XYZ file of N, CA and C in Angstrom:
540
model
N 0.702 -1.024 0.454
C 0.413 -0.355 0.054
C 1.027 0.655 -0.042
N 0.147 2.221 -1.076
C 1.073 2.831 -1.091
C 0.885 4.714 -0.248
N 2.599 5.371 0.317
C 1.151 6.409 1.407
C 0.596 7.201 0.596
N 0.466 7.336 0.173
C -0.864 7.583 -0.459
C -2.594 8.027 -0.595
N -2.454 6.430 -1.587
C -3.097 5.881 -0.854
C -3.921 4.980 1.585
N -2.049 5.111 1.861
C -2.852 5.231 3.473
C -3.393 6.298 3.821
N -2.758 7.923 3.296
C -3.311 9.418 3.723
C -5.134 8.941 3.186
N -5.158 8.623 2.151
C -6.594 8.913 0.909
C -7.751 8.146 2.137
N -6.731 6.775 2.941
C -7.937 5.626 3.880
C -8.239 6.580 4.933
N -6.960 7.153 5.060
C -7.088 8.168 6.937
C -7.978 8.778 6.830
N -8.082 9.631 5.862
C -8.194 10.861 5.750
C -10.314 10.586 5.532
N -10.521 9.883 5.119
C -12.198 9.462 4.775
C -12.385 9.137 6.085
N -11.566 7.378 6.618
C -12.242 7.442 7.900
C -12.612 8.241 8.763
N -11.118 8.883 8.870
C -11.500 10.945 9.698
C -13.243 11.203 9.777
N -13.062 11.491 8.144
C -14.452 12.735 7.962
C -15.419 11.184 7.747
N -15.769 9.953 7.933
C -16.793 8.757 8.144
C -16.826 9.609 10.442
N -16.076 9.271 10.555
C -16.751 8.806 12.352
C -16.950 10.897 12.032
N -16.404 11.533 11.937
C -16.964 12.340 12.034
C -18.665 12.641 12.563
N -18.581 12.855 10.712
C -19.589 12.752 10.022
C -20.699 12.666 10.943
N -20.360 10.578 12.359
C -21.907 10.300 12.687
C -21.745 10.291 13.807
N -19.974 11.623 14.331
C -20.643 11.763 16.039
C -20.727 12.832 15.444
N -21.730 13.801 14.791
C -21.994 15.422 14.957
C -23.738 15.755 15.247
N -23.979 14.428 14.796
C -25.762 14.237 15.259
C -26.099 13.958 15.495
N -26.767 13.724 16.454
C -27.361 13.368 17.946
C -28.904 12.868 17.171
N -29.566 11.084 17.482
C -30.191 10.813 16.926
C -31.478 11.056 17.274
N -32.622 11.072 17.086
C -33.762 11.245 17.772
C -34.861 10.192 17.736
N -34.918 9.775 19.137
C -35.310 8.523 18.661
C -37.236 8.873 18.892
N -37.910 9.427 18.931
C -39.445 9.713 19.167
C -39.706 11.255 18.699
N -40.773 10.997 18.234
C -41.491 12.259 17.651
C -41.709 12.928 19.965
N -42.039 11.551 20.747
C -42.138 12.557 21.929
C -40.920 13.241 22.352
N -39.772 12.533 22.224
C -38.299 13.101 23.080
C -38.844 14.808 22.084
N -38.564 14.565 20.738
C -38.513 16.084 20.292
C -39.107 17.212 21.319
N -40.596 16.735 21.857
C -41.199 17.734 22.378
C -40.844 17.906 23.237
N -40.008 17.044 23.902
C -39.175 17.670 25.581
C -38.503 18.880 25.709
N -37.502 19.601 24.354
C -36.396 19.651 23.837
C -36.451 20.898 24.803
N -35.717 22.521 25.434
C -35.890 23.428 25.872
C -36.939 23.363 25.117
N -36.639 24.102 23.840
C -36.903 25.605 23.047
C -38.795 24.928 22.750
N -38.890 23.563 22.964
C -40.796 23.301 23.289
C -41.292 23.359 24.276
N -40.634 24.231 25.515
C -41.352 23.638 27.097
C -40.796 25.196 27.393
N -42.357 25.198 27.983
C -43.149 26.995 28.109
C -42.283 27.566 28.558
N -40.815 27.637 29.628
C -39.734 28.459 30.795
C -38.382 28.357 29.884
N -39.063 27.809 27.996
C -38.272 28.891 26.677
C -38.560 29.774 26.129
N -40.017 29.868 26.476
C -41.099 31.243 26.076
C -40.347 32.160 26.295
N -39.666 32.972 25.241
C -39.300 34.444 25.557
C -39.808 35.266 26.659
N -39.098 36.345 27.488
C -40.202 36.684 28.651
C -39.484 38.089 28.092
N -41.175 38.894 28.013
C -41.197 40.333 28.208
C -41.901 40.959 29.287
N -42.403 42.263 29.039
C -42.498 42.805 30.327
C -43.793 42.527 30.206
N -44.759 42.376 29.043
C -46.100 42.107 29.067
C -47.129 40.800 29.268
N -45.593 39.336 29.408
C -46.048 38.536 29.262
C -46.173 38.328 30.730
N -45.428 38.688 31.890
C -45.361 39.062 33.316
C -46.642 39.841 34.563
N -47.432 40.514 32.582
C -48.041 41.547 33.641
C -49.222 41.012 33.212
N -50.436 41.035 34.138
C -51.484 40.971 33.444
C -52.683 42.354 34.234
N -53.771 42.719 33.956
C -53.592 43.949 34.223
C -55.152 43.406 34.167
N -55.690 44.074 35.305
C -57.883 44.027 33.986
C -58.880 45.660 35.732
N -59.343 46.120 34.657
C -59.736 47.434 35.677
C -62.175 47.139 35.829
N -62.114 46.530 36.994
C -62.679 46.688 38.182
C -64.195 47.882 36.848
N -65.485 46.883 36.887
C -66.174 47.953 36.885
C -66.654 49.404 37.614
N -66.752 50.569 36.838
C -67.573 51.825 37.870
C -68.472 52.111 37.417
N -69.345 52.574 38.607
C -70.328 53.488 38.256
C -70.447 55.013 38.814
N -70.629 55.645 38.218
C -70.722 56.764 38.447
C -71.935 57.808 37.983
N -72.124 59.296 39.032
C -73.256 59.542 39.172
C -73.563 60.552 38.208
N -74.803 61.439 36.935
C -74.224 62.410 36.388
C -73.954 64.158 36.422
N -72.231 64.431 36.587
C -72.461 65.447 37.696
C -71.729 65.148 38.580
N -71.094 63.944 38.299
C -69.924 63.880 39.754
C -69.225 62.977 39.768
N -68.090 62.068 40.451
C -66.751 61.347 40.546
C -67.080 60.813 40.332
N -66.233 59.748 40.228
C -65.909 57.967 41.404
C -64.638 57.768 41.137
N -63.934 56.916 41.545
C -62.596 56.392 41.079
C -62.755 55.032 40.690
N -61.912 54.908 39.850
C -62.250 53.184 38.994
C -60.366 52.598 39.862
N -60.760 51.490 39.293
C -59.840 50.630 40.412
C -59.340 50.198 38.915
N -57.936 49.662 38.969
C -57.124 48.340 37.989
C -56.169 47.963 38.774
N -56.695 46.767 38.377
C -55.343 45.229 39.591
C -54.711 44.978 38.367
N -53.925 44.683 38.684
C -52.369 44.690 38.405
C -51.919 42.708 39.033
N -51.475 42.778 38.323
C -50.805 40.694 38.923
C -49.745 41.166 38.601
N -48.263 40.484 38.944
C -47.076 40.438 38.794
C -47.006 38.696 38.651
N -46.663 38.361 37.491
C -45.693 37.222 38.245
C -45.008 36.807 38.783
N -45.406 35.329 39.705
C -44.208 35.210 41.196
C -42.726 34.784 40.498
N -41.562 36.012 41.591
C -40.922 36.128 40.574
C -40.199 36.862 39.941
N -41.022 38.395 39.407
C -40.787 39.508 38.958
C -41.606 40.427 39.421
N -41.071 42.177 39.032
C -41.073 43.039 40.062
C -41.455 44.197 39.051
N -42.370 45.054 38.851
C -42.061 46.362 38.017
C -41.708 47.175 39.103
N -41.504 48.231 37.946
C -41.076 49.216 38.763
C -42.030 50.397 38.842
N -42.005 50.642 40.684
C -42.734 51.615 41.167
C -43.071 53.053 40.833
N -44.366 53.792 41.130
C -44.365 55.405 40.796
C -44.522 55.578 42.037
N -43.287 56.871 42.659
C -41.718 57.408 40.515
C -40.966 56.317 40.777
N -39.947 55.766 39.511
C -38.775 54.739 41.012
C -38.409 55.688 40.767
N -37.440 54.271 41.755
C -35.595 54.563 42.398
C -34.578 55.987 41.233
N -35.003 54.950 39.935
C -33.589 54.998 39.481
C -34.594 56.855 38.144
N -33.950 57.571 37.441
C -34.052 58.187 37.181
C -34.009 57.101 35.194
N -33.541 56.360 35.154
C -34.013 55.410 34.042
C -34.438 54.074 34.117
N -35.139 54.093 35.187
C -35.961 52.786 35.802
C -37.298 53.298 34.750
N -37.860 52.972 33.780
C -40.000 53.644 34.089
C -40.374 53.014 34.328
N -40.812 53.905 34.799
C -42.111 53.850 36.332
C -43.527 52.862 35.644
N -44.118 52.562 36.133
C -45.618 51.987 35.929
C -45.766 53.433 35.862
N -46.773 53.596 35.350
C -48.180 54.063 34.900
C -48.860 54.412 34.588
N -50.946 54.673 34.434
C -51.765 54.300 33.482
C -51.904 55.209 32.623
N -52.296 55.104 32.077
C -52.620 56.360 30.946
C -54.144 56.270 30.930
N -55.132 56.409 30.906
C -56.302 56.460 30.966
C -57.423 57.810 29.932
N -58.070 57.061 27.930
C -58.050 58.606 27.934
C -59.750 59.027 27.893
N -59.581 60.124 27.846
C -61.037 60.474 27.962
C -62.066 60.391 26.791
N -63.002 59.786 27.422
C -64.806 59.298 26.568
C -65.971 60.457 26.486
N -66.509 60.168 25.697
C -68.266 61.019 25.708
C -68.961 60.677 27.107
N -68.514 62.856 27.777
C -69.360 62.697 29.178
C -68.222 62.270 29.941
N -66.755 61.858 30.355
C -66.468 61.025 30.790
C -65.737 62.246 31.040
N -63.982 62.752 31.893
C -62.830 63.222 32.182
C -61.760 62.111 33.158
N -60.810 62.752 32.490
C -59.806 61.955 33.871
C -59.154 62.865 34.467
N -59.123 62.746 36.118
C -58.463 62.822 37.577
C -56.444 62.760 37.125
N -57.155 62.560 38.491
C -56.047 61.864 38.114
C -55.742 60.893 38.822
N -54.187 59.814 38.566
C -54.479 58.896 39.343
C -53.595 58.288 40.594
N -53.683 57.535 41.139
C -53.191 56.986 43.404
C -52.387 55.953 42.473
N -51.240 56.539 42.765
C -50.257 54.230 42.500
C -50.195 54.198 44.620
N -50.064 53.129 44.803
C -49.998 52.138 45.265
C -48.759 53.075 46.330
N -48.405 52.362 47.961
C -47.505 52.535 47.903
C -46.634 51.617 47.377
N -45.630 51.030 46.963
C -45.047 49.957 46.658
C -43.207 50.228 47.518
N -42.600 48.581 47.352
C -42.531 47.759 48.287
C -40.687 48.381 47.780
N -39.922 48.869 49.529
C -38.656 49.047 48.477
C -38.117 47.466 49.015
N -37.284 46.773 47.943
C -36.391 45.516 48.121
C -35.313 45.840 47.458
N -34.455 44.936 47.451
C -32.763 44.553 47.263
C -32.514 43.906 46.120
N -32.217 43.683 45.235
C -31.722 43.229 43.985
C -29.350 44.399 44.505
N -30.029 42.371 43.131
C -28.032 42.822 42.816
C -28.054 43.024 42.219
N -28.689 43.898 40.975
C -27.941 44.714 40.373
C -28.571 46.314 40.187
N -28.772 46.515 40.910
C -28.846 48.328 42.135
C -27.884 48.397 43.735
N -27.777 49.578 43.581
C -26.304 49.635 44.662
C -27.882 50.222 45.795
N -29.373 50.281 45.606
C -29.482 50.899 46.918
C -31.231 50.297 46.506
N -31.713 50.043 47.707
C -33.062 49.473 46.959
C -33.902 50.032 46.497
N -35.106 48.985 45.432
C -35.928 49.822 44.714
C -37.280 49.720 45.700
N -37.502 50.765 44.914
C -39.511 51.024 44.919
C -40.148 50.401 43.851
N -40.584 49.399 43.887
C -41.614 48.303 42.997
C -42.572 47.429 43.484
N -43.739 46.881 42.805
C -44.750 46.668 42.940
C -44.327 45.053 42.586
N -45.420 44.202 43.482
C -44.741 42.541 43.152
C -46.624 41.985 43.524
N -46.209 40.907 43.134
C -47.763 39.956 43.488
C -48.621 41.200 42.426
N -50.174 41.412 43.307
C -51.070 41.907 43.053
C -51.130 43.235 44.095
N -51.513 43.990 42.836
C -51.128 45.694 43.393
C -52.119 46.594 42.413
N -52.804 47.669 43.051
C -54.406 48.054 42.279
C -53.833 49.586 42.565
N -54.007 50.160 41.238
C -53.718 51.704 40.387
C -55.976 52.207 40.695
N -55.713 53.626 40.942
C -56.653 53.874 40.817
C -56.956 55.068 40.331
N -57.935 56.156 40.087
C -57.939 56.836 38.519
C -59.637 57.358 39.099
N -59.869 58.824 38.446
C -60.517 59.853 38.955
C -61.729 60.279 38.453
N -62.375 59.067 38.236
C -62.993 59.629 36.941
C -64.099 60.301 36.733
N -64.375 61.638 36.332
C -65.860 62.245 36.364
C -67.256 62.417 35.905
N -68.077 62.545 35.196
C -69.318 62.407 34.727
C -69.858 64.254 33.925
N -69.823 64.165 33.350
C -70.214 65.456 32.603
C -71.956 65.258 33.576
N -72.262 66.692 33.808
C -73.755 67.238 34.138
C -74.489 66.482 32.284
N -73.982 66.058 32.215
C -75.689 67.011 30.677
C -74.675 64.840 29.470
N -74.153 64.289 30.092
C -72.964 62.848 30.001
C -75.148 62.538 29.582
N -74.547 61.902 28.735
C -75.794 60.616 28.326
C -75.627 59.237 29.915
N -76.881 59.225 30.545
C -76.123 58.201 30.892
C -76.172 56.013 30.284
N -75.954 55.513 31.043
C -75.005 54.400 30.356
C -74.458 53.917 30.393
N -73.904 52.889 29.510
C -72.417 52.497 29.714
C -71.631 52.624 28.771
N -70.316 52.083 28.739
C -69.230 53.271 28.332
C -68.349 51.935 28.527
N -66.539 52.014 27.690
C -65.928 51.216 27.721
C -64.824 52.315 27.302
N -63.566 52.408 28.842
C -63.514 53.841 28.301
C -61.367 53.237 28.024
N -61.390 53.696 27.411
C -59.998 53.136 26.833
C -58.366 53.739 27.741
N -57.530 52.629 28.101
C -56.510 52.801 28.730
C -55.407 51.719 28.679
N -54.633 52.326 28.789
C -52.765 51.918 28.540
C -51.747 51.409 30.048
N -51.726 50.670 30.456
C -50.732 50.324 31.106
C -49.301 50.853 30.843
N -48.228 51.743 30.931
C -46.836 51.056 31.204
C -45.770 50.153 31.956
N -45.254 49.671 31.267
C -44.840 48.502 32.771
C -42.889 47.688 31.799
N -42.555 48.573 33.349
C -41.405 47.299 32.536
C -40.658 45.986 34.510
N -41.075 45.069 33.609
C -41.377 44.307 34.306
C -39.199 43.525 34.578
N -38.688 43.491 35.596
C -37.837 42.622 36.057
C -37.360 41.130 37.153
N -36.803 40.255 36.956
C -36.539 39.543 38.139
C -34.812 39.853 39.039
N -34.784 38.832 38.807
C -33.516 39.370 40.433
C -32.450 39.558 40.069
N -32.243 39.020 38.070
C -31.803 40.023 38.234
C -31.053 40.180 36.994
N -31.964 40.573 35.795
C -32.285 41.938 34.907
C -33.411 42.450 34.350
N -33.594 43.388 34.179
C -34.505 44.435 33.140
C -35.419 44.328 32.202
N -35.789 43.662 31.946
C -36.581 43.338 30.417
C -36.891 45.241 29.788
N -37.685 45.320 28.398
C -37.908 46.443 28.305
C -38.943 46.701 28.607
N -39.511 47.712 28.299
C -40.167 48.306 28.899
C -41.616 48.174 27.504
N -43.038 47.390 28.252
C -44.580 47.528 27.605
C -45.420 48.205 27.943
N -46.509 47.720 26.605
C -47.787 48.394 26.893
C -48.862 46.870 27.213
N -49.697 47.720 28.338
C -51.079 46.919 27.955
C -52.421 47.863 27.372
N -52.981 47.273 26.918
C -54.332 47.211 26.358
C -54.336 47.690 28.048
N -56.126 48.568 28.142
C -57.208 47.938 28.838
C -58.852 48.354 28.286
N -59.435 48.268 28.837
C -61.112 48.736 28.655
C -61.687 49.224 29.498
N -62.101 50.320 31.064
C -62.125 51.164 31.513
C -64.409 50.639 31.722
N -64.964 49.608 31.761
C -66.726 49.611 32.135
C -67.283 51.138 32.571
N -66.877 51.356 32.625
C -68.011 52.904 32.566
C -69.680 52.980 32.588
N -70.941 53.202 33.710
C -71.748 52.881 33.667
C -71.545 54.612 34.011
N -72.592 55.849 33.334
C -73.238 56.288 34.048
C -74.084 56.336 34.421
N -75.112 56.485 35.400
C -75.894 56.831 36.195
C -77.182 57.958 36.079
């Protein structure tokens, strides 16, 4: 056997072994369903995916004011920045309510924040965790027609976990209003 034949056979053998070892074999379709890419924990985390928001119905007598309550639920293991946030570069939780036919928007009251220390911040941060409620004063005009309305609102949030803050996001919601 010549030297060039020996080198060619050796190279082909190495190529065969490398190719055979480079691709894992999947034994069944159920095995592919359990890969990390298919598991819920591998889904992309966003501020909007870990926070839920719901507005409670509110009744307002014509010419009077009432308080709208917006419940915010933050998934366990996450928090959102309070209003006001501890640092100016953090995005505050902010409720924006659009005026509607016969209803004007007063001020929004934010709950008392929790003060928590995180590894990524020098000092404790003002945050909301678990369930919290924001309140907004709504006023019905004296001439407002009685009946049901849906007032559009947006909740701007920035969710974080123990290690990182996610890009800010916005959750759309509707506040059910009944003018009496």
